[in-house]
PDB file of C-alpha atoms (C1' of nucleotides) in Angstrom:
ATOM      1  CA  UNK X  13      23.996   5.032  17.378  1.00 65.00           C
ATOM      2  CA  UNK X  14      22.466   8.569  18.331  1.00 65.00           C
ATOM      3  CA  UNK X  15      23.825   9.998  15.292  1.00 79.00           C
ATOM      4  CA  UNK X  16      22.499   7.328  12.650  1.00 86.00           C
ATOM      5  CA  UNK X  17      21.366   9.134   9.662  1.00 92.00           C
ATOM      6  CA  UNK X  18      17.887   8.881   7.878  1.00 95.00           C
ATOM      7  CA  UNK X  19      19.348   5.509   6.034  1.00 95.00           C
ATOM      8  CA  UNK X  20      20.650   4.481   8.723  1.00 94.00           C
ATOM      9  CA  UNK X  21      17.368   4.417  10.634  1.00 94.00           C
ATOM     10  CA  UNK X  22      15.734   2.774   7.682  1.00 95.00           C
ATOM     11  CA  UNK X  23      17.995   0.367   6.995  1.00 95.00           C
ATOM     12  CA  UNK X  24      17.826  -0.803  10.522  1.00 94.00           C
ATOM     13  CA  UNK X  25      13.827  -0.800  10.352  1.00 94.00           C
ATOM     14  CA  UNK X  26      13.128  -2.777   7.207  1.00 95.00           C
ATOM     15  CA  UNK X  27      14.407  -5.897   8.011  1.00 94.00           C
ATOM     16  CA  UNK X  28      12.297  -5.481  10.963  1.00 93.00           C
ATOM     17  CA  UNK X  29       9.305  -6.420   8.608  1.00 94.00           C
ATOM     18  CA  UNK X  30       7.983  -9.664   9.306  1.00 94.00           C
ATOM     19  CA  UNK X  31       7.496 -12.515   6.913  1.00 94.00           C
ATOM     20  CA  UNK X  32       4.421 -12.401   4.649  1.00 94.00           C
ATOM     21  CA  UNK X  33       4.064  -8.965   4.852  1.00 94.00           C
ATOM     22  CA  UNK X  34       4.920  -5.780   3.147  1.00 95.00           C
ATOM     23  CA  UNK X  35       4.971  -2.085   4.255  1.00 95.00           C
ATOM     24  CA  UNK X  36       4.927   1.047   2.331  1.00 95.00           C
ATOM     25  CA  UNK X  37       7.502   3.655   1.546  1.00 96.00           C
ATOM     26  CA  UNK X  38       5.199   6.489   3.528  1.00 94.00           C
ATOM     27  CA  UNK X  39       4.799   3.858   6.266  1.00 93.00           C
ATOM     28  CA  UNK X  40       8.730   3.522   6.637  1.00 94.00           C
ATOM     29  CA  UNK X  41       9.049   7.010   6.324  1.00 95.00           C
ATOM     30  CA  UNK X  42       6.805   7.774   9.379  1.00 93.00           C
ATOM     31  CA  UNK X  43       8.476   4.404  11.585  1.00 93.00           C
ATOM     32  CA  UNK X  44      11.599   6.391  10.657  1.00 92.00           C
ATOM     33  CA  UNK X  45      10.240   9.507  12.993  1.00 90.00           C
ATOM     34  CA  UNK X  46       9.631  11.588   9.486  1.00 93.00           C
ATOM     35  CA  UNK X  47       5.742  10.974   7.787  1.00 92.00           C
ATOM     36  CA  UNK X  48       6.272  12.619   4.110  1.00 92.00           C
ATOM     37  CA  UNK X  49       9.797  11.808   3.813  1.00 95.00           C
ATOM     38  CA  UNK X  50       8.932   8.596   1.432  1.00 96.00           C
ATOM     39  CA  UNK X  51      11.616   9.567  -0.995  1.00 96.00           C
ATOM     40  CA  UNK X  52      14.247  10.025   0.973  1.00 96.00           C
ATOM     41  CA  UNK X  53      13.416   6.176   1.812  1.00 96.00           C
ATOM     42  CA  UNK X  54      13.230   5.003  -1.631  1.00 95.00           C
ATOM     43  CA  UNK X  55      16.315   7.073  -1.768  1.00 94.00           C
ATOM     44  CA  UNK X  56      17.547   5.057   0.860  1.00 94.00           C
ATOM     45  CA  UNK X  57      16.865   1.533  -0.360  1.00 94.00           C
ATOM     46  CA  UNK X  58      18.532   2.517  -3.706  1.00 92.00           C
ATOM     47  CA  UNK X  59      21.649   2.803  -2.023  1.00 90.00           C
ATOM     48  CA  UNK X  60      20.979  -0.481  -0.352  1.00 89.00           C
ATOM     49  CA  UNK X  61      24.243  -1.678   0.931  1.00 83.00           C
ATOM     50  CA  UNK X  62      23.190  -5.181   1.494  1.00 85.00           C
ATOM     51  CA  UNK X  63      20.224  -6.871   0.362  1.00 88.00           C
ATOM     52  CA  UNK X  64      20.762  -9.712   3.282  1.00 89.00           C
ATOM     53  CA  UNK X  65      20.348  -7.066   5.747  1.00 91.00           C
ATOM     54  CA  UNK X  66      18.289  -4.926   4.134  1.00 94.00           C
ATOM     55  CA  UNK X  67      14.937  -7.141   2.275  1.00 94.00           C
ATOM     56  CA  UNK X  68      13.496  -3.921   0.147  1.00 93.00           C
ATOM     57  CA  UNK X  69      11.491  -6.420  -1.220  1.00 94.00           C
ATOM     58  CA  UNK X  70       9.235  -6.041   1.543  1.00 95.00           C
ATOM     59  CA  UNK X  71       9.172  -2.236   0.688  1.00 95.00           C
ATOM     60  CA  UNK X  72       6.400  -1.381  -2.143  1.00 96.00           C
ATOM     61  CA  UNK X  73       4.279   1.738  -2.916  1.00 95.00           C
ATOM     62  CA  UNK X  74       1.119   2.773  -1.303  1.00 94.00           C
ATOM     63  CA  UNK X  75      -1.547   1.472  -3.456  1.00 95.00           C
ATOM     64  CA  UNK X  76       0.687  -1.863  -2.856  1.00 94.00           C
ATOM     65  CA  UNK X  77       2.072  -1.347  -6.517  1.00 94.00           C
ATOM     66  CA  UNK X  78       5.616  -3.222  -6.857  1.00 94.00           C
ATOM     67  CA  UNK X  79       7.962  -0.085  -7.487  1.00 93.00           C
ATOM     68  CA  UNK X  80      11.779   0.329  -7.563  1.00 90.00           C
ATOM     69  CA  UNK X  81      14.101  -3.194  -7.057  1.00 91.00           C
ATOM     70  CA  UNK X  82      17.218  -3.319  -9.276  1.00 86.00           C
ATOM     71  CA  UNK X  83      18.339  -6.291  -8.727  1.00 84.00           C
ATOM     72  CA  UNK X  84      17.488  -9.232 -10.455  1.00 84.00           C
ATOM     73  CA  UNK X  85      14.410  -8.993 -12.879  1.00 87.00           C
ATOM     74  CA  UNK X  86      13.531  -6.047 -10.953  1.00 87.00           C
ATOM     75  CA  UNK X  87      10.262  -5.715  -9.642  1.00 89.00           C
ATOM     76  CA  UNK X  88       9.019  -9.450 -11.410  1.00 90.00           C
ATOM     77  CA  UNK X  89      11.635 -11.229  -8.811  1.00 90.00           C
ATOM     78  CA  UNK X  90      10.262  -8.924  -6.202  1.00 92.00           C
ATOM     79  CA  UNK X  91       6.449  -9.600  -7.023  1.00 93.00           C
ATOM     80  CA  UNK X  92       7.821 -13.628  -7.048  1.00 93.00           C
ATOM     81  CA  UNK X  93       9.879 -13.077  -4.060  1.00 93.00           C
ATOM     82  CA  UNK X  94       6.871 -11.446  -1.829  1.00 94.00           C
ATOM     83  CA  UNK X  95       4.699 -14.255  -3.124  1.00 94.00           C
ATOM     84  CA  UNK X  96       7.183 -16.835  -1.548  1.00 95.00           C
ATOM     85  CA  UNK X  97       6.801 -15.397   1.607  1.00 95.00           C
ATOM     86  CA  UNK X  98       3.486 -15.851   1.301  1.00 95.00           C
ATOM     87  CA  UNK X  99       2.025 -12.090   0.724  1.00 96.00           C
ATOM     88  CA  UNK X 100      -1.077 -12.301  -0.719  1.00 95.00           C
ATOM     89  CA  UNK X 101      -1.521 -10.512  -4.069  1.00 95.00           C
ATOM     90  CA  UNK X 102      -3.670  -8.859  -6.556  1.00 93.00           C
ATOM     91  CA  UNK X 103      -3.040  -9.093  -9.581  1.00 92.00           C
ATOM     92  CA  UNK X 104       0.150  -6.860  -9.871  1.00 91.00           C
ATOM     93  CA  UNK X 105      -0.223  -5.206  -6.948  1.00 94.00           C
ATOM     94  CA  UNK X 106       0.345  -6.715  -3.270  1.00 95.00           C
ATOM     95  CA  UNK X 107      -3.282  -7.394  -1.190  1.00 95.00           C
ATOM     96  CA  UNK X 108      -2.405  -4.144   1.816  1.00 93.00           C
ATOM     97  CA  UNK X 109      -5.785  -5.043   3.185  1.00 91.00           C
ATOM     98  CA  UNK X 110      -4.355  -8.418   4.152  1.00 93.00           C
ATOM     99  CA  UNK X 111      -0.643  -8.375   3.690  1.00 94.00           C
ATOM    100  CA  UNK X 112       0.415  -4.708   4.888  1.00 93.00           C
ATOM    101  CA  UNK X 113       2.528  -4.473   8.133  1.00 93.00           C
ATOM    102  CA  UNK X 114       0.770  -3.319  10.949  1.00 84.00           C
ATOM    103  CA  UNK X 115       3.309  -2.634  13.267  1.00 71.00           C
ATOM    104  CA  UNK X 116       1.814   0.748  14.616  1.00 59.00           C
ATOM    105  CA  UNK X 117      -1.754  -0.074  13.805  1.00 51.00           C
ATOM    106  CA  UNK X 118      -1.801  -3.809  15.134  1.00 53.00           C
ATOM    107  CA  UNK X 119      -3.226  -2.460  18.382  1.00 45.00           C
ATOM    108  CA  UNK X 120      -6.365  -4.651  18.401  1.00 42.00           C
TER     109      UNK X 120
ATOM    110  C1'  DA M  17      25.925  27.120   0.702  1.00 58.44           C
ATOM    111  C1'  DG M  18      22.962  26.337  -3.348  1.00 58.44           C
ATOM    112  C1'  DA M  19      20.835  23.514  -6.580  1.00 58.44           C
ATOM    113  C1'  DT M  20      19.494  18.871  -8.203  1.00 58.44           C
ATOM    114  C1'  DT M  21      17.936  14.332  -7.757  1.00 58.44           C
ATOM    115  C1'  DG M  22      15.024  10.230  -6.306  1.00 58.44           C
ATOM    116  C1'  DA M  23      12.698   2.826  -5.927  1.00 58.44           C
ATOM    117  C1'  DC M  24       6.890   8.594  -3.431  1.00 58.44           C
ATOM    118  C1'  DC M  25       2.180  10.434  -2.094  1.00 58.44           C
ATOM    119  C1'  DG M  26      -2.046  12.906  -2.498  1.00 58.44           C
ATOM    120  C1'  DT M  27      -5.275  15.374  -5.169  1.00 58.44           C
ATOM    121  C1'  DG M  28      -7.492  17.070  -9.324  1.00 58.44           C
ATOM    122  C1'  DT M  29      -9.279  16.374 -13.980  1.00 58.44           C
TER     123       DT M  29
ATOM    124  C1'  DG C  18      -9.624   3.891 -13.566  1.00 58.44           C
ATOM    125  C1'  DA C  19      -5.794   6.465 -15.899  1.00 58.44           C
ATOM    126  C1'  DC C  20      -3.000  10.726 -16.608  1.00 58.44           C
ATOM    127  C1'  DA C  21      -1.010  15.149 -14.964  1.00 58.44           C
ATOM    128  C1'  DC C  22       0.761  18.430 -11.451  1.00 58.44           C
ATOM    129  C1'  DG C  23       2.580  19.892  -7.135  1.00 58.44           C
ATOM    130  C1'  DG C  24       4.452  19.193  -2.694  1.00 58.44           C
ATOM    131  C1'  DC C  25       7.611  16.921   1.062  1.00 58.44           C
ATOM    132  C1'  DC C  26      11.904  15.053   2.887  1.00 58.44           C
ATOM    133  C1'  DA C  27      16.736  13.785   2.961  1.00 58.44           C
ATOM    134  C1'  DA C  28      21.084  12.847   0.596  1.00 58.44           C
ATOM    135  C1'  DT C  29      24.314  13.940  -2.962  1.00 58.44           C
ATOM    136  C1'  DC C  30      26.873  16.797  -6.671  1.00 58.44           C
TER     137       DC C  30
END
DNA sequence: AGATTGACCGTGT
DNA sequence: GACACGGCCAATC
C-alpha cells in the first residue's frame, strides 16, 4: 500500500467524496499529495477501472463545468446523476460555492 | 530513455 | 464572458 501509484491514490480518494457534493480535478490532485497534477487525475479517472468504486461523477472542472464521463450520455447522465445526489447546480455548471467538497477547507 | 498524450488550470487578450 | 496560449504532472507508447 506504500507503493500505490498516482491512480492508485486517486482512485482510493474519490469515492471518499461525500454525497451532494463534488470536488475538482486540481482539488484531487492536491488531496493526492501533488497540487498541479490535475491531468494526471483526469488521466486517472479515464482509466477508471470501476465506476462502483470509483464515482468520477463527483469529479468536475474548476469553474464546476461538467467535463470528461464516457459512460452513458456522457457528461448529461453526469450533470443528472450529481443532481440526484442532490448537488446544487447552475445552469450547466455545478453551484462550487455550495456544493464543492470541503474536505481540507471545512475547518470552521 | 525519449517523446507523446490527456476527462486540466491559470492568465492574457 | 468567450477564445487562445502556455505550463504542470503522471502514465503510456
Amino acid at each position: 500500500m506504500k507503493t500505490q501509484s498516482f491512480f492508485e491514490k486517486v482512485y482510493t480518494l474519490v469515492p471518499k467524496i461525500p454525497i451532494g457534493k463534488v470536488a475538482t480535478y486540481g482539488q484531487i490532485a492536491a488531496l493526492c499529495g501533488s497540487p498541479g497534477a490535475s491531468r494526471a487525475v483526469g488521466m486517472a479517472m479515464k482509466n477508471n477501472p470501476d465506476l462502483g468504486v470509483v464515482p468520477c461523477h463527483r469529479v468536475v472542472g474548476s469553474t464546476g463545468e461538467l467535463i470528461g464521463y464516457s459512460a452513458g450520455e456522457g457528461v448529461v447522465t453526469k450533470k443528472k446523476r450529481l443532481e440526484s445526489e442532490g448537488v446544487f447546480f447552475i445552469g450547466d455548471r455545478v453551484d462550487l460555492s455550495k456544493s464543492q467538497w470541503a474536505s481540507f477547507v471545512d475547518k470552521a
